[in-house]
Amino acid sequence: QVQLVESGGGLVQAGGSLRLSCAASGRTFGTYAMGWFRQAPGKEREFVAAITWSGGSTHYADSVKGRFTISRDNAKNTVYLQMNSLKPEDTAVYYCAAGPQYGRSLDQIPYAYWGQGTQVTVSS
């Protein structure tokens, strides 16, 4: 069982930066792939970024490549999402998720655990 708690959301002007954190409980955090997703009002939840259990490989949605960076610190049971050059279209509730990797590629992770989300609002 893994419990996830996101933090770091807020209001920022376009072009600004935010860093989201996701603190995980559970001894098996280091064995899970981690992902960030977001959901804007009236839209489907969409994938943002993912990272392998070791942190050695990452995967990003095209819309955030070059602007967002996912990282993790297994010693602190925490995954991060550094968001730079933010745009109004990045406004959404951001969720972190954990799923067993078991040799899967990062676009095939069956995410089993989800946080409650943190709001990110980018003003123009």
Tab-separated table of N, CA and C in Angstrom:
chain	number	residue	atom	x	y	z
A	1	GLN	N	0.842	-1.193	0.000
A	1	GLN	CA	0.000	0.000	0.000
A	1	GLN	C	0.882	1.250	0.000
A	2	VAL	N	0.562	2.182	-0.857
A	2	VAL	CA	1.303	3.444	-0.954
A	2	VAL	C	0.307	4.587	-0.845
A	3	GLN	N	0.605	5.537	0.003
A	3	GLN	CA	-0.205	6.758	0.102
A	3	GLN	C	0.614	7.929	-0.420
A	4	LEU	N	-0.032	8.776	-1.206
A	4	LEU	CA	0.654	9.866	-1.890
A	4	LEU	C	0.022	11.201	-1.516
A	5	VAL	N	0.858	12.182	-1.213
A	5	VAL	CA	0.376	13.518	-0.867
A	5	VAL	C	1.157	14.549	-1.668
A	6	GLU	N	0.446	15.280	-2.534
A	6	GLU	CA	1.081	16.311	-3.354
A	6	GLU	C	1.104	17.650	-2.622
A	7	SER	N	2.069	18.479	-2.983
A	7	SER	CA	2.145	19.845	-2.469
A	7	SER	C	2.911	20.694	-3.470
A	8	GLY	N	2.862	22.005	-3.252
A	8	GLY	CA	3.640	22.914	-4.091
A	8	GLY	C	2.855	23.657	-5.148
A	9	GLY	N	1.584	23.347	-5.272
A	9	GLY	CA	0.784	24.057	-6.252
A	9	GLY	C	0.546	25.500	-5.833
A	10	GLY	N	-0.023	26.282	-6.748
A	10	GLY	CA	-0.311	27.671	-6.431
A	10	GLY	C	-0.607	28.468	-7.671
A	11	LEU	N	-0.593	29.787	-7.499
A	11	LEU	CA	-0.859	30.722	-8.585
A	11	LEU	C	0.464	31.348	-9.032
A	12	VAL	N	0.700	31.341	-10.335
A	12	VAL	CA	1.948	31.883	-10.871
A	12	VAL	C	1.646	32.567	-12.200
A	13	GLN	N	2.428	33.577	-12.533
A	13	GLN	CA	2.246	34.245	-13.817
A	13	GLN	C	2.872	33.435	-14.936
A	14	ALA	N	2.367	33.624	-16.131
A	14	ALA	CA	2.939	32.960	-17.296
A	14	ALA	C	4.433	33.256	-17.389
A	15	GLY	N	5.198	32.208	-17.695
A	15	GLY	CA	6.647	32.339	-17.751
A	15	GLY	C	7.338	31.995	-16.452
A	16	GLY	N	6.559	31.858	-15.391
A	16	GLY	CA	7.119	31.551	-14.089
A	16	GLY	C	7.360	30.066	-13.881
A	17	SER	N	7.752	29.720	-12.661
A	17	SER	CA	8.101	28.339	-12.321
A	17	SER	C	7.437	27.915	-11.023
A	18	LEU	N	7.201	26.626	-10.919
A	18	LEU	CA	6.739	25.996	-9.688
A	18	LEU	C	7.402	24.639	-9.583
A	19	ARG	N	7.575	24.158	-8.363
A	19	ARG	CA	8.038	22.789	-8.155
A	19	ARG	C	7.022	22.060	-7.297
A	20	LEU	N	6.469	21.017	-7.867
A	20	LEU	CA	5.537	20.161	-7.140
A	20	LEU	C	6.305	19.030	-6.468
A	21	SER	N	5.816	18.639	-5.306
A	21	SER	CA	6.374	17.503	-4.590
A	21	SER	C	5.276	16.491	-4.329
A	22	CYS	N	5.671	15.242	-4.254
A	22	CYS	CA	4.738	14.167	-3.928
A	22	CYS	C	5.433	13.266	-2.913
A	23	ALA	N	4.953	13.319	-1.679
A	23	ALA	CA	5.516	12.516	-0.606
A	23	ALA	C	4.766	11.199	-0.506
A	24	ALA	N	5.509	10.109	-0.463
A	24	ALA	CA	4.906	8.784	-0.439
A	24	ALA	C	5.194	8.078	0.867
A	25	SER	N	4.232	7.328	1.328
A	25	SER	CA	4.447	6.460	2.479
A	25	SER	C	4.501	5.030	1.981
A	26	GLY	N	5.141	4.171	2.746
A	26	GLY	CA	5.231	2.785	2.326
A	26	GLY	C	6.656	2.389	2.035
A	27	ARG	N	7.015	1.199	2.464
A	27	ARG	CA	8.398	0.748	2.330
A	27	ARG	C	8.771	0.420	0.898
A	28	THR	N	7.770	0.234	0.023
A	28	THR	CA	8.065	-0.210	-1.336
A	28	THR	C	8.118	0.920	-2.346
A	29	PHE	N	8.193	2.182	-1.871
A	29	PHE	CA	8.206	3.322	-2.785
A	29	PHE	C	9.282	3.165	-3.837
A	30	GLY	N	10.451	2.724	-3.440
A	30	GLY	CA	11.571	2.628	-4.352
A	30	GLY	C	11.411	1.594	-5.441
A	31	THR	N	10.384	0.776	-5.380
A	31	THR	CA	10.164	-0.236	-6.411
A	31	THR	C	9.112	0.190	-7.423
A	32	TYR	N	8.486	1.346	-7.219
A	32	TYR	CA	7.411	1.802	-8.086
A	32	TYR	C	7.890	2.847	-9.090
A	33	ALA	N	7.369	2.751	-10.296
A	33	ALA	CA	7.470	3.869	-11.223
A	33	ALA	C	6.502	4.945	-10.737
A	34	MET	N	6.851	6.195	-10.981
A	34	MET	CA	6.025	7.312	-10.539
A	34	MET	C	5.651	8.174	-11.727
A	35	GLY	N	4.450	8.710	-11.673
A	35	GLY	CA	4.005	9.571	-12.756
A	35	GLY	C	3.294	10.799	-12.238
A	36	TRP	N	3.256	11.808	-13.094
A	36	TRP	CA	2.451	13.009	-12.844
A	36	TRP	C	1.411	13.104	-13.946
A	37	PHE	N	0.207	13.428	-13.554
A	37	PHE	CA	-0.912	13.628	-14.469
A	37	PHE	C	-1.573	14.958	-14.127
A	38	ARG	N	-2.391	15.458	-15.031
A	38	ARG	CA	-3.119	16.685	-14.737
A	38	ARG	C	-4.504	16.631	-15.369
A	39	GLN	N	-5.410	17.392	-14.766
A	39	GLN	CA	-6.772	17.478	-15.292
A	39	GLN	C	-7.247	18.912	-15.205
A	40	ALA	N	-7.523	19.483	-16.347
A	40	ALA	CA	-8.062	20.837	-16.429
A	40	ALA	C	-9.589	20.771	-16.397
A	41	PRO	N	-10.245	21.865	-16.001
A	41	PRO	CA	-11.713	21.863	-15.936
A	41	PRO	C	-12.334	21.481	-17.269
A	42	GLY	N	-13.252	20.527	-17.239
A	42	GLY	CA	-13.949	20.115	-18.444
A	42	GLY	C	-13.153	19.240	-19.379
A	43	LYS	N	-11.951	18.818	-18.954
A	43	LYS	CA	-11.110	17.989	-19.811
A	43	LYS	C	-10.785	16.666	-19.147
A	44	GLU	N	-10.335	15.715	-19.976
A	44	GLU	CA	-9.913	14.429	-19.458
A	44	GLU	C	-8.565	14.576	-18.744
A	45	ARG	N	-8.319	13.669	-17.794
A	45	ARG	CA	-7.011	13.634	-17.167
A	45	ARG	C	-5.976	13.220	-18.215
A	46	GLU	N	-4.830	13.883	-18.195
A	46	GLU	CA	-3.801	13.571	-19.177
A	46	GLU	C	-2.454	13.330	-18.507
A	47	PHE	N	-1.668	12.515	-19.165
A	47	PHE	CA	-0.325	12.187	-18.703
A	47	PHE	C	0.589	13.389	-18.873
A	48	VAL	N	1.483	13.598	-17.891
A	48	VAL	CA	2.452	14.690	-17.963
A	48	VAL	C	3.877	14.145	-18.030
A	49	ALA	N	4.255	13.297	-17.061
A	49	ALA	CA	5.629	12.807	-16.994
A	49	ALA	C	5.677	11.560	-16.137
A	50	ALA	N	6.718	10.752	-16.345
A	50	ALA	CA	6.910	9.545	-15.556
A	50	ALA	C	8.394	9.288	-15.373
A	51	ILE	N	8.706	8.512	-14.332
A	51	ILE	CA	10.104	8.207	-14.014
A	51	ILE	C	10.184	6.782	-13.498
A	52	THR	N	11.251	6.069	-13.877
A	52	THR	CA	11.424	4.694	-13.420
A	52	THR	C	11.758	4.636	-11.939
A	53	TRP	N	11.694	3.430	-11.374
A	53	TRP	CA	11.920	3.268	-9.935
A	53	TRP	C	13.308	3.760	-9.537
A	54	SER	N	14.274	3.615	-10.435
A	54	SER	CA	15.645	4.014	-10.124
A	54	SER	C	15.915	5.481	-10.422
A	55	GLY	N	15.012	6.098	-11.175
A	55	GLY	CA	15.257	7.478	-11.614
A	55	GLY	C	16.108	7.558	-12.860
A	56	GLY	N	16.451	6.410	-13.418
A	56	GLY	CA	17.366	6.404	-14.540
A	56	GLY	C	16.749	6.718	-15.886
A	57	SER	N	15.442	6.678	-15.957
A	57	SER	CA	14.764	6.947	-17.225
A	57	SER	C	13.510	7.757	-16.979
A	58	THR	N	13.213	8.675	-17.887
A	58	THR	CA	12.034	9.522	-17.770
A	58	THR	C	11.293	9.567	-19.100
A	59	HIS	N	10.057	10.005	-19.023
A	59	HIS	CA	9.196	10.072	-20.209
A	59	HIS	C	8.265	11.265	-20.024
A	60	TYR	N	8.059	12.056	-21.084
A	60	TYR	CA	7.265	13.281	-20.974
A	60	TYR	C	6.223	13.368	-22.082
A	61	ALA	N	5.145	14.030	-21.763
A	61	ALA	CA	4.188	14.403	-22.797
A	61	ALA	C	4.830	15.468	-23.687
A	62	ASP	N	4.484	15.456	-24.961
A	62	ASP	CA	5.072	16.427	-25.889
A	62	ASP	C	4.823	17.862	-25.448
A	63	SER	N	3.690	18.091	-24.816
A	63	SER	CA	3.303	19.458	-24.447
A	63	SER	C	4.181	20.064	-23.352
A	64	VAL	N	4.939	19.227	-22.639
A	64	VAL	CA	5.755	19.740	-21.533
A	64	VAL	C	7.247	19.496	-21.730
A	65	LYS	N	7.615	18.790	-22.785
A	65	LYS	CA	9.035	18.497	-23.032
A	65	LYS	C	9.839	19.779	-23.118
A	66	GLY	N	10.984	19.774	-22.432
A	66	GLY	CA	11.850	20.947	-22.442
A	66	GLY	C	11.479	21.992	-21.414
A	67	ARG	N	10.298	21.855	-20.799
A	67	ARG	CA	9.860	22.830	-19.781
A	67	ARG	C	9.733	22.194	-18.398
A	68	PHE	N	9.301	20.940	-18.351
A	68	PHE	CA	9.090	20.242	-17.082
A	68	PHE	C	10.174	19.179	-16.890
A	69	THR	N	10.537	18.941	-15.627
A	69	THR	CA	11.506	17.898	-15.295
A	69	THR	C	10.995	17.098	-14.104
A	70	ILE	N	10.910	15.786	-14.281
A	70	ILE	CA	10.525	14.903	-13.193
A	70	ILE	C	11.786	14.308	-12.578
A	71	SER	N	11.789	14.177	-11.256
A	71	SER	CA	12.916	13.571	-10.554
A	71	SER	C	12.385	12.908	-9.285
A	72	ARG	N	13.224	12.111	-8.659
A	72	ARG	CA	12.806	11.443	-7.433
A	72	ARG	C	13.995	11.299	-6.502
A	73	ASP	N	13.682	11.225	-5.212
A	73	ASP	CA	14.660	10.966	-4.169
A	73	ASP	C	14.114	9.802	-3.345
A	74	ASN	N	14.603	8.604	-3.619
A	74	ASN	CA	14.063	7.420	-2.938
A	74	ASN	C	14.384	7.429	-1.446
A	75	ALA	N	15.459	8.086	-1.058
A	75	ALA	CA	15.797	8.167	0.366
A	75	ALA	C	14.765	8.997	1.124
A	76	LYS	N	14.116	9.934	0.412
A	76	LYS	CA	13.100	10.784	1.027
A	76	LYS	C	11.686	10.370	0.632
A	77	ASN	N	11.564	9.283	-0.145
A	77	ASN	CA	10.239	8.829	-0.597
A	77	ASN	C	9.465	9.975	-1.270
A	78	THR	N	10.135	10.710	-2.124
A	78	THR	CA	9.523	11.888	-2.731
A	78	THR	C	9.837	11.942	-4.220
A	79	VAL	N	8.833	12.334	-4.986
A	79	VAL	CA	9.018	12.603	-6.409
A	79	VAL	C	8.667	14.064	-6.658
A	80	TYR	N	9.363	14.675	-7.597
A	80	TYR	CA	9.213	16.104	-7.862
A	80	TYR	C	8.826	16.343	-9.316
A	81	LEU	N	8.198	17.486	-9.535
A	81	LEU	CA	7.962	17.949	-10.895
A	81	LEU	C	8.337	19.429	-10.941
A	82	GLN	N	9.475	19.709	-11.547
A	82	GLN	CA	9.911	21.091	-11.738
A	82	GLN	C	9.274	21.614	-13.015
A	83	MET	N	8.514	22.692	-12.893
A	83	MET	CA	7.783	23.240	-14.033
A	83	MET	C	8.290	24.648	-14.320
A	84	ASN	N	8.883	24.828	-15.467
A	84	ASN	CA	9.416	26.122	-15.886
A	84	ASN	C	8.654	26.624	-17.111
A	85	SER	N	8.798	27.903	-17.382
A	85	SER	CA	8.158	28.524	-18.548
A	85	SER	C	6.678	28.171	-18.609
A	86	LEU	N	6.018	28.328	-17.494
A	86	LEU	CA	4.617	27.925	-17.412
A	86	LEU	C	3.731	28.764	-18.316
A	87	LYS	N	2.695	28.114	-18.846
A	87	LYS	CA	1.745	28.740	-19.757
A	87	LYS	C	0.344	28.648	-19.151
A	88	PRO	N	-0.558	29.532	-19.525
A	88	PRO	CA	-1.930	29.429	-19.017
A	88	PRO	C	-2.558	28.062	-19.279
A	89	GLU	N	-2.200	27.426	-20.361
A	89	GLU	CA	-2.768	26.104	-20.670
A	89	GLU	C	-2.230	24.999	-19.770
A	90	ASP	N	-1.256	25.308	-18.912
A	90	ASP	CA	-0.794	24.342	-17.917
A	90	ASP	C	-1.683	24.339	-16.671
A	91	THR	N	-2.628	25.260	-16.603
A	91	THR	CA	-3.537	25.327	-15.470
A	91	THR	C	-4.340	24.039	-15.345
A	92	ALA	N	-4.278	23.414	-14.168
A	92	ALA	CA	-4.948	22.138	-13.947
A	92	ALA	C	-4.723	21.705	-12.500
A	93	VAL	N	-5.432	20.665	-12.113
A	93	VAL	CA	-5.097	19.947	-10.884
A	93	VAL	C	-4.079	18.879	-11.269
A	94	TYR	N	-2.969	18.861	-10.551
A	94	TYR	CA	-1.885	17.933	-10.840
A	94	TYR	C	-1.903	16.801	-9.809
A	95	TYR	N	-1.815	15.580	-10.326
A	95	TYR	CA	-1.854	14.382	-9.491
A	95	TYR	C	-0.570	13.582	-9.667
A	96	CYS	N	-0.063	13.020	-8.578
A	96	CYS	CA	1.000	12.039	-8.736
A	96	CYS	C	0.407	10.642	-8.567
A	97	ALA	N	1.090	9.678	-9.143
A	97	ALA	CA	0.610	8.304	-9.139
A	97	ALA	C	1.790	7.359	-9.060
A	98	ALA	N	1.541	6.185	-8.492
A	98	ALA	CA	2.569	5.152	-8.360
A	98	ALA	C	2.056	3.855	-8.953
A	99	GLY	N	2.946	3.136	-9.619
A	99	GLY	CA	2.555	1.860	-10.200
A	99	GLY	C	3.741	0.923	-10.290
A	100	PRO	N	3.487	-0.377	-10.265
A	100	PRO	CA	4.578	-1.357	-10.347
A	100	PRO	C	5.216	-1.329	-11.725
A	101	GLN	N	6.543	-1.327	-11.739
A	101	GLN	CA	7.227	-1.215	-13.027
A	101	GLN	C	7.420	-2.572	-13.688
A	102	TYR	N	8.012	-3.535	-12.965
A	102	TYR	CA	8.181	-4.904	-13.437
A	102	TYR	C	8.653	-4.973	-14.888
A	103	GLY	N	9.611	-4.142	-15.262
A	103	GLY	CA	10.182	-4.225	-16.597
A	103	GLY	C	9.364	-3.554	-17.685
A	104	ARG	N	8.268	-2.945	-17.330
A	104	ARG	CA	7.439	-2.273	-18.342
A	104	ARG	C	8.072	-0.961	-18.775
A	105	SER	N	7.715	-0.519	-19.967
A	105	SER	CA	8.122	0.806	-20.401
A	105	SER	C	7.252	1.840	-19.695
A	106	LEU	N	7.731	3.073	-19.654
A	106	LEU	CA	7.050	4.100	-18.864
A	106	LEU	C	5.696	4.506	-19.439
A	107	ASP	N	5.406	4.137	-20.658
A	107	ASP	CA	4.079	4.444	-21.199
A	107	ASP	C	3.096	3.294	-20.993
A	108	GLN	N	3.510	2.281	-20.203
A	108	GLN	CA	2.639	1.130	-19.969
A	108	GLN	C	2.486	0.815	-18.488
A	109	ILE	N	2.724	1.784	-17.627
A	109	ILE	CA	2.648	1.542	-16.202
A	109	ILE	C	1.187	1.497	-15.747
A	110	PRO	N	0.782	0.452	-15.045
A	110	PRO	CA	-0.581	0.391	-14.492
A	110	PRO	C	-0.625	1.096	-13.135
A	111	TYR	N	-0.893	2.388	-13.161
A	111	TYR	CA	-0.853	3.160	-11.920
A	111	TYR	C	-1.957	2.695	-10.968
A	112	ALA	N	-1.548	2.346	-9.760
A	112	ALA	CA	-2.479	1.760	-8.795
A	112	ALA	C	-2.809	2.709	-7.651
A	113	TYR	N	-1.959	3.680	-7.405
A	113	TYR	CA	-2.135	4.587	-6.275
A	113	TYR	C	-2.079	6.026	-6.773
A	114	TRP	N	-2.975	6.858	-6.219
A	114	TRP	CA	-3.111	8.241	-6.659
A	114	TRP	C	-3.181	9.172	-5.452
A	115	GLY	N	-2.596	10.355	-5.623
A	115	GLY	CA	-2.743	11.385	-4.610
A	115	GLY	C	-4.036	12.151	-4.791
A	116	GLN	N	-4.248	13.135	-3.919
A	116	GLN	CA	-5.500	13.900	-3.945
A	116	GLN	C	-5.429	15.092	-4.893
A	117	GLY	N	-4.250	15.431	-5.346
A	117	GLY	CA	-4.089	16.500	-6.322
A	117	GLY	C	-3.726	17.834	-5.689
A	118	THR	N	-3.067	18.671	-6.487
A	118	THR	CA	-2.729	20.028	-6.072
A	118	THR	C	-3.004	20.967	-7.243
A	119	GLN	N	-3.619	22.114	-6.949
A	119	GLN	CA	-4.035	23.034	-8.003
A	119	GLN	C	-2.864	23.896	-8.468
A	120	VAL	N	-2.698	23.972	-9.774
A	120	VAL	CA	-1.742	24.886	-10.396
A	120	VAL	C	-2.530	25.826	-11.299
A	121	THR	N	-2.379	27.123	-11.069
A	121	THR	CA	-3.062	28.125	-11.882
A	121	THR	C	-2.027	29.082	-12.457
A	122	VAL	N	-2.031	29.216	-13.774
A	122	VAL	CA	-1.084	30.087	-14.461
A	122	VAL	C	-1.867	31.239	-15.084
A	123	SER	N	-1.567	32.438	-14.651
A	123	SER	CA	-2.284	33.606	-15.167
A	123	SER	C	-1.529	34.199	-16.351
A	124	SER	N	-2.291	34.782	-17.259
A	124	SER	CA	-1.673	35.354	-18.466
A	124	SER	C	-1.309	36.813	-18.274
